[in-house]
Coordinates of C-alpha atoms in Angstrom, one line a residue:
X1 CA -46.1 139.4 24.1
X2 CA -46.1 135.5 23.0
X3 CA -49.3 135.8 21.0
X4 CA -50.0 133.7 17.6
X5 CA -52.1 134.6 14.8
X6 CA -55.2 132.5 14.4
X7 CA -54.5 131.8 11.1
X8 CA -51.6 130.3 12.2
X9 CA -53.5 127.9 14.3
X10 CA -55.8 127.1 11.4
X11 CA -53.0 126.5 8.5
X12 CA -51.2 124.0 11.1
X13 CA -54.6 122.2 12.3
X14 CA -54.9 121.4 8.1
X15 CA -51.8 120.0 8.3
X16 CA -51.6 116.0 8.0
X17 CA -49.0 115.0 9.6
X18 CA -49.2 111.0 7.9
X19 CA -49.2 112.5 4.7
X20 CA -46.5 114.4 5.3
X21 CA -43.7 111.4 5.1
X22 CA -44.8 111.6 1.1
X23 CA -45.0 115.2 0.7
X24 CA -40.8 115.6 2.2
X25 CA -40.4 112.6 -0.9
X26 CA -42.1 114.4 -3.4
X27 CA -39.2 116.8 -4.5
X28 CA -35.4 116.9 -4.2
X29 CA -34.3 119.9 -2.5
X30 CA -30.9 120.0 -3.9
X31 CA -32.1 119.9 -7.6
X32 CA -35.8 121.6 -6.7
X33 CA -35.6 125.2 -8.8
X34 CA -38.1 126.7 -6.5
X35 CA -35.7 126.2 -3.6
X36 CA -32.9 126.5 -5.2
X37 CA -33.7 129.9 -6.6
X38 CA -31.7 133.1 -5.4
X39 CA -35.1 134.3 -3.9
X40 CA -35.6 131.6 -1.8
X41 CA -31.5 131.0 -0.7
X42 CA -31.3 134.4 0.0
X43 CA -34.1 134.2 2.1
X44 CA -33.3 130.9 3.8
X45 CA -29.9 132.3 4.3
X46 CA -31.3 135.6 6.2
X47 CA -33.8 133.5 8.6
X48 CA -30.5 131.2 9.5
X49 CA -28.3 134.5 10.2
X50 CA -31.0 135.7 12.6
X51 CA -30.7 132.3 14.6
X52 CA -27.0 132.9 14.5
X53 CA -27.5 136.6 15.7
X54 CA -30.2 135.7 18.6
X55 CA -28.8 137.1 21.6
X56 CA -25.2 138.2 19.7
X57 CA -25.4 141.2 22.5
X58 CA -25.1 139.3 25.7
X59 CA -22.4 137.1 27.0
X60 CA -23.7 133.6 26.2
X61 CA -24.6 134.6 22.5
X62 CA -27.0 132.0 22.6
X63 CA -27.4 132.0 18.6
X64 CA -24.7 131.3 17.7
X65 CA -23.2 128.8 20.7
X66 CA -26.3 126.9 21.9
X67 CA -29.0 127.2 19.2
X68 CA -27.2 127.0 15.5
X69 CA -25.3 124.2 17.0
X70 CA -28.0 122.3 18.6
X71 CA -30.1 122.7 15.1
X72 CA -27.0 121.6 12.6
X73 CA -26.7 118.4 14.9
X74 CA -30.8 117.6 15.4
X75 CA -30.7 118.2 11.1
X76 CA -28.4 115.2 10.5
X77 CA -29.5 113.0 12.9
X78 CA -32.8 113.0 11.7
X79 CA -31.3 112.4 8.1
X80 CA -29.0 109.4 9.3
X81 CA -32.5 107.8 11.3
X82 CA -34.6 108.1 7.7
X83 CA -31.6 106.7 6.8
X84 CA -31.6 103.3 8.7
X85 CA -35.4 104.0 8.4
X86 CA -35.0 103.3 4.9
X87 CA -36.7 106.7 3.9
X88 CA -35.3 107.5 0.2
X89 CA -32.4 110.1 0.0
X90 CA -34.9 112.8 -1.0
X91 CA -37.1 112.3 2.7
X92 CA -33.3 112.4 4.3
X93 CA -32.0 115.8 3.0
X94 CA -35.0 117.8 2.5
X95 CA -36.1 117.0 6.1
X96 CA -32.3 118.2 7.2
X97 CA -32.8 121.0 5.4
X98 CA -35.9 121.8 6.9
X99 CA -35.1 120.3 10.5
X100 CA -32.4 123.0 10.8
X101 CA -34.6 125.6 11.6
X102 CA -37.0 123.9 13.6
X103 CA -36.0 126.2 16.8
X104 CA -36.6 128.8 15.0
X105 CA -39.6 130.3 17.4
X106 CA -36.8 130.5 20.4
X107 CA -35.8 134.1 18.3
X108 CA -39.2 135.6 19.0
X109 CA -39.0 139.1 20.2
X110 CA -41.1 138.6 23.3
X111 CA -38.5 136.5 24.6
X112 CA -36.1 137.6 27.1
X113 CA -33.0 136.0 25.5
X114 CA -31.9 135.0 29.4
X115 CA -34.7 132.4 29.6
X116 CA -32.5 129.8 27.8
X117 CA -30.1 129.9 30.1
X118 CA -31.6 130.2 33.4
X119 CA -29.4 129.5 36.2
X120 CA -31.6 127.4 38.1
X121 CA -34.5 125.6 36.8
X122 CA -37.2 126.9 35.0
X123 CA -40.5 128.0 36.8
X124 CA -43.6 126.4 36.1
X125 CA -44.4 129.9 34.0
X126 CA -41.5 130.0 32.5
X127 CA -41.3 126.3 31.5
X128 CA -44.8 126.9 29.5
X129 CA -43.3 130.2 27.9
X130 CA -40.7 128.5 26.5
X131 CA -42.5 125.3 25.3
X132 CA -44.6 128.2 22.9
X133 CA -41.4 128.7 20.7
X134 CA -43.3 125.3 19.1
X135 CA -46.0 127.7 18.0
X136 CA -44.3 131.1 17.3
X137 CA -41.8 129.5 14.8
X138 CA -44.4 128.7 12.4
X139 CA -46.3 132.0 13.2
X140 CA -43.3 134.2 12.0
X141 CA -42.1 131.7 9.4
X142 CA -46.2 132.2 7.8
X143 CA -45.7 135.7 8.1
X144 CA -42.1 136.2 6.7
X145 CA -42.9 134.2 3.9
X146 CA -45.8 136.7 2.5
X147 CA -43.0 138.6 1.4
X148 CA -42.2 135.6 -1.2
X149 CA -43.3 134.9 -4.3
X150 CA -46.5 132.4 -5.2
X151 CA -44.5 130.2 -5.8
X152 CA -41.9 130.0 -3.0
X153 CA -44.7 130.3 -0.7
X154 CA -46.4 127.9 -2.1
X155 CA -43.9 125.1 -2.3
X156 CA -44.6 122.3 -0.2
X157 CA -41.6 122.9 1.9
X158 CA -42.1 125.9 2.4
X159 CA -45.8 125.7 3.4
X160 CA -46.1 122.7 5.3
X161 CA -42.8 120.6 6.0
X162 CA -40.7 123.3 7.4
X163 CA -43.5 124.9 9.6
X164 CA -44.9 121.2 10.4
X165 CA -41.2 120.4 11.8
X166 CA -41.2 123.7 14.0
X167 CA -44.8 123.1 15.3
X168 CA -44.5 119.4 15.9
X169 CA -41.3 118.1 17.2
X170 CA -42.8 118.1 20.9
X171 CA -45.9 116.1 20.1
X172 CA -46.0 112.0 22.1
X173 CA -47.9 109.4 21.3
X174 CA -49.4 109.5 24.6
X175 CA -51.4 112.6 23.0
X176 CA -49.6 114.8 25.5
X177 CA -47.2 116.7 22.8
X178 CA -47.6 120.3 22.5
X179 CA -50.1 120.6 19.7
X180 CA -52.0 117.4 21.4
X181 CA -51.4 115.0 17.9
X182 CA -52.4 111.6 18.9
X183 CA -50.4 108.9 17.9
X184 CA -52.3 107.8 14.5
X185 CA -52.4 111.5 13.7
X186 CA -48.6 111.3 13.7
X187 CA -46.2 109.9 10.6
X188 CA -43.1 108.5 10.9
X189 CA -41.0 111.8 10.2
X190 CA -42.8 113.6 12.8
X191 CA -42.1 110.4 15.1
X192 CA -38.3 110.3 14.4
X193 CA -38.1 114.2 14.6
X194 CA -39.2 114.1 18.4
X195 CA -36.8 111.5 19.1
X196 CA -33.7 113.2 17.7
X197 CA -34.6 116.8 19.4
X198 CA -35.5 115.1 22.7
X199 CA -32.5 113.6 22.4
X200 CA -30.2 116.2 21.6
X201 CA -31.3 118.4 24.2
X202 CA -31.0 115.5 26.6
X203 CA -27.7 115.6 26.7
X204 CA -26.9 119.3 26.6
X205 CA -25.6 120.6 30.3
X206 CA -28.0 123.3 31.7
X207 CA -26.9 125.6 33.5
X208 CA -28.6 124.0 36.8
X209 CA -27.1 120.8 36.0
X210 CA -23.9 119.4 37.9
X211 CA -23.0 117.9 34.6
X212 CA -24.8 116.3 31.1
X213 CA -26.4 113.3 30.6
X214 CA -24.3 110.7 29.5
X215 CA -25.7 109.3 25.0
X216 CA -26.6 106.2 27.7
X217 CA -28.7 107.7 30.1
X218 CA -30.5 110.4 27.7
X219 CA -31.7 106.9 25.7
X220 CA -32.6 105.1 28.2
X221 CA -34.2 107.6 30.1
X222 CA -36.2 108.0 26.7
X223 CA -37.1 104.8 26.8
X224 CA -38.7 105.3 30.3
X225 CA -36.2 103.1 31.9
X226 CA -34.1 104.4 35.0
X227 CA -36.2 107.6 35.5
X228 CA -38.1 108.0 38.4
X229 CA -39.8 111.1 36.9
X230 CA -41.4 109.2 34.3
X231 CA -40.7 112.1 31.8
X232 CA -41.1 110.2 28.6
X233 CA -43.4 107.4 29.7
X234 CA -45.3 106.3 26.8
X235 CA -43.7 109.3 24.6
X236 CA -42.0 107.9 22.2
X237 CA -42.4 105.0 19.2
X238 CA -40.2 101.8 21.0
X239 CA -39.3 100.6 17.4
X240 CA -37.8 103.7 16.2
X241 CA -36.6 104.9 19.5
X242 CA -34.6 101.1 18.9
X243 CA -33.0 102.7 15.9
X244 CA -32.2 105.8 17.0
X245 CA -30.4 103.5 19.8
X246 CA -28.6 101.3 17.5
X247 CA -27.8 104.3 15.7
X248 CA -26.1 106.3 18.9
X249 CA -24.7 103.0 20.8
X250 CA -22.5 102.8 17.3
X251 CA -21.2 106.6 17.3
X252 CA -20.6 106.7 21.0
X253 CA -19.1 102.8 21.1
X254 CA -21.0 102.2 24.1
X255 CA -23.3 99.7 24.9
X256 CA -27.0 100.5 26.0
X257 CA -29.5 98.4 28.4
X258 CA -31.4 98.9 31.8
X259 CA -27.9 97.9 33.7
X260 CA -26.3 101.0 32.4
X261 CA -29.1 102.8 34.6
X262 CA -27.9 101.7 37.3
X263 CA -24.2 101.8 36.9
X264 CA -24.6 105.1 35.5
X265 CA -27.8 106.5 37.7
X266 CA -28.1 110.5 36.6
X267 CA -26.8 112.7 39.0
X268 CA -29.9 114.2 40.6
X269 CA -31.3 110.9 41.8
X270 CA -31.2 110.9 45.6
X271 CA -29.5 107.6 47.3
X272 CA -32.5 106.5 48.7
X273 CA -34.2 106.8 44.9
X274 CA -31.2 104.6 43.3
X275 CA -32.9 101.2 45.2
X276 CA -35.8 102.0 42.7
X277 CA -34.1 102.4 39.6
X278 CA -31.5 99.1 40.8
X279 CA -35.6 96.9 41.0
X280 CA -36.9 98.2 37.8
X281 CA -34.0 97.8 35.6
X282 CA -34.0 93.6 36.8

């Protein structure tokens, strides 16, 4: 069953999620001796070998192929947008460190591993099933860490950035995220971190899908341009989501702007849906 503790509910609720861009600046996690203890590396270690493990029984070992990769990506991309963001060095590797385990819900025993790799597209049941691995992250992360001492458990990264990046990295400043954040309620770390997972698992192939989304066409369909669906209307901050772009268009040597939504239209537009994108995009 995909239930959550209510306590879980409260300790996230009490979470600020402004503040937080200070609380990620306000150690080092490299030099930290909290984090850095064997306690808390052994620990660490053992949560990241169970993402690695999830679904190690079935053919598409989702774990280790789609999940540890997808994380280990998302976790420097957020630290090269702090980056440009001109975060300090501290915000950019203790929110890597923490990012990397931000899918860490999808493990949840009440999944059936198969749901991440549906051959077709989700349901409307299904799709709302998997958007709870936001919640039941945090609720085993709370729950794992009572095992710890005071003072692991009681580190701020421990307590609120790592379980704040697995609970909020679906919220839009529409106030149609997950947890319902609206956009004042949300930081900037919070606002970059849904920009680089959207992102990243925009231009993963599904298994429904004739073939991935081009770095191009994920952006710009991001930035609500090209997209007839309108999936990330008003989801997104434009001047970070500019970054990001900057950021991307250099790594993939490719240049981005409405144009390339045309040139490029995704796949599973129908002809007669490609005249719409062609009269936006002027």
């Amino acid at each position: 069953m995909l239930t959550v503790d209510k306590r879980t509910i409260k300790r996230l609720e009490e979470i600020n999620l402004v503040e937080l861009d200070d609380i990620i600046d306000s150690y080092d996690y490299d030099t930290d001796s909290t984090l850095q203890s064997d306690e808390y590396q052994s620990f660490e270690s053992a949560t990241w070998q169970k993402i690695l493990d999830y679904g190690k029984d079935t053919s598409e070992m989702y774990g280790r192929r789609r999940m540890a990769p997808h994380l280990k990506t998302a976790a420097r991309e957020i630290a090269a947008l702090l980056c440009e963001l001109g975060f300090s060095k501290n915000v950019q590797k203790n929110s890597q460190n923490a990012f990397k385990l931000h899918d860490f819900g999808k493990t949840h025993k009440g999944y059936d591993v198969n749901i991440w790799s549906l051959p077709n597209r989700p349901t409307e049941e299904e799709k709302i099933d998997k958007k709870k691995h936001h919640i039941l992250g945090p609720d085993m992360w709370f729950s794992m860490i009572e095992n710890l001492s005071d003072k692991i458990k009681n580190h701020p990264h421990v307590s609120i950035v790592v379980p704040a990046l697995m609970a909020f990295h679906h919220e839009k400043l529409n106030g149609k995220g997950e947890r319902k954040r609206k956009s004042e309620e949300l930081g900037t770390v919070i606002r970059a971190a849904c920009i680089v997972d959207a992102y990243c698992g925009d231009i993963v192939k599904r298994p429904h899908q004739e073939k991935p989304r081009t770095p191009g066409q994920a952006i710009l369909r991001m930035a609500d341009i090209g997209d007839i669906k309108h999936k990330y209307k008003d989801c997104f901050d434009t001047e970070i989501l500019a970054v990001y772009s900057s950021i991307v268009q250099k790594n993939t040597g490719n240049k981005l702007n409405p144009e390339t939504a045309v040139a490029n239209a995704p796949y599973y537009l129908r002809e007669n849906e490609k005249e719409h994108v062609s009269n936006i995009s002027r």
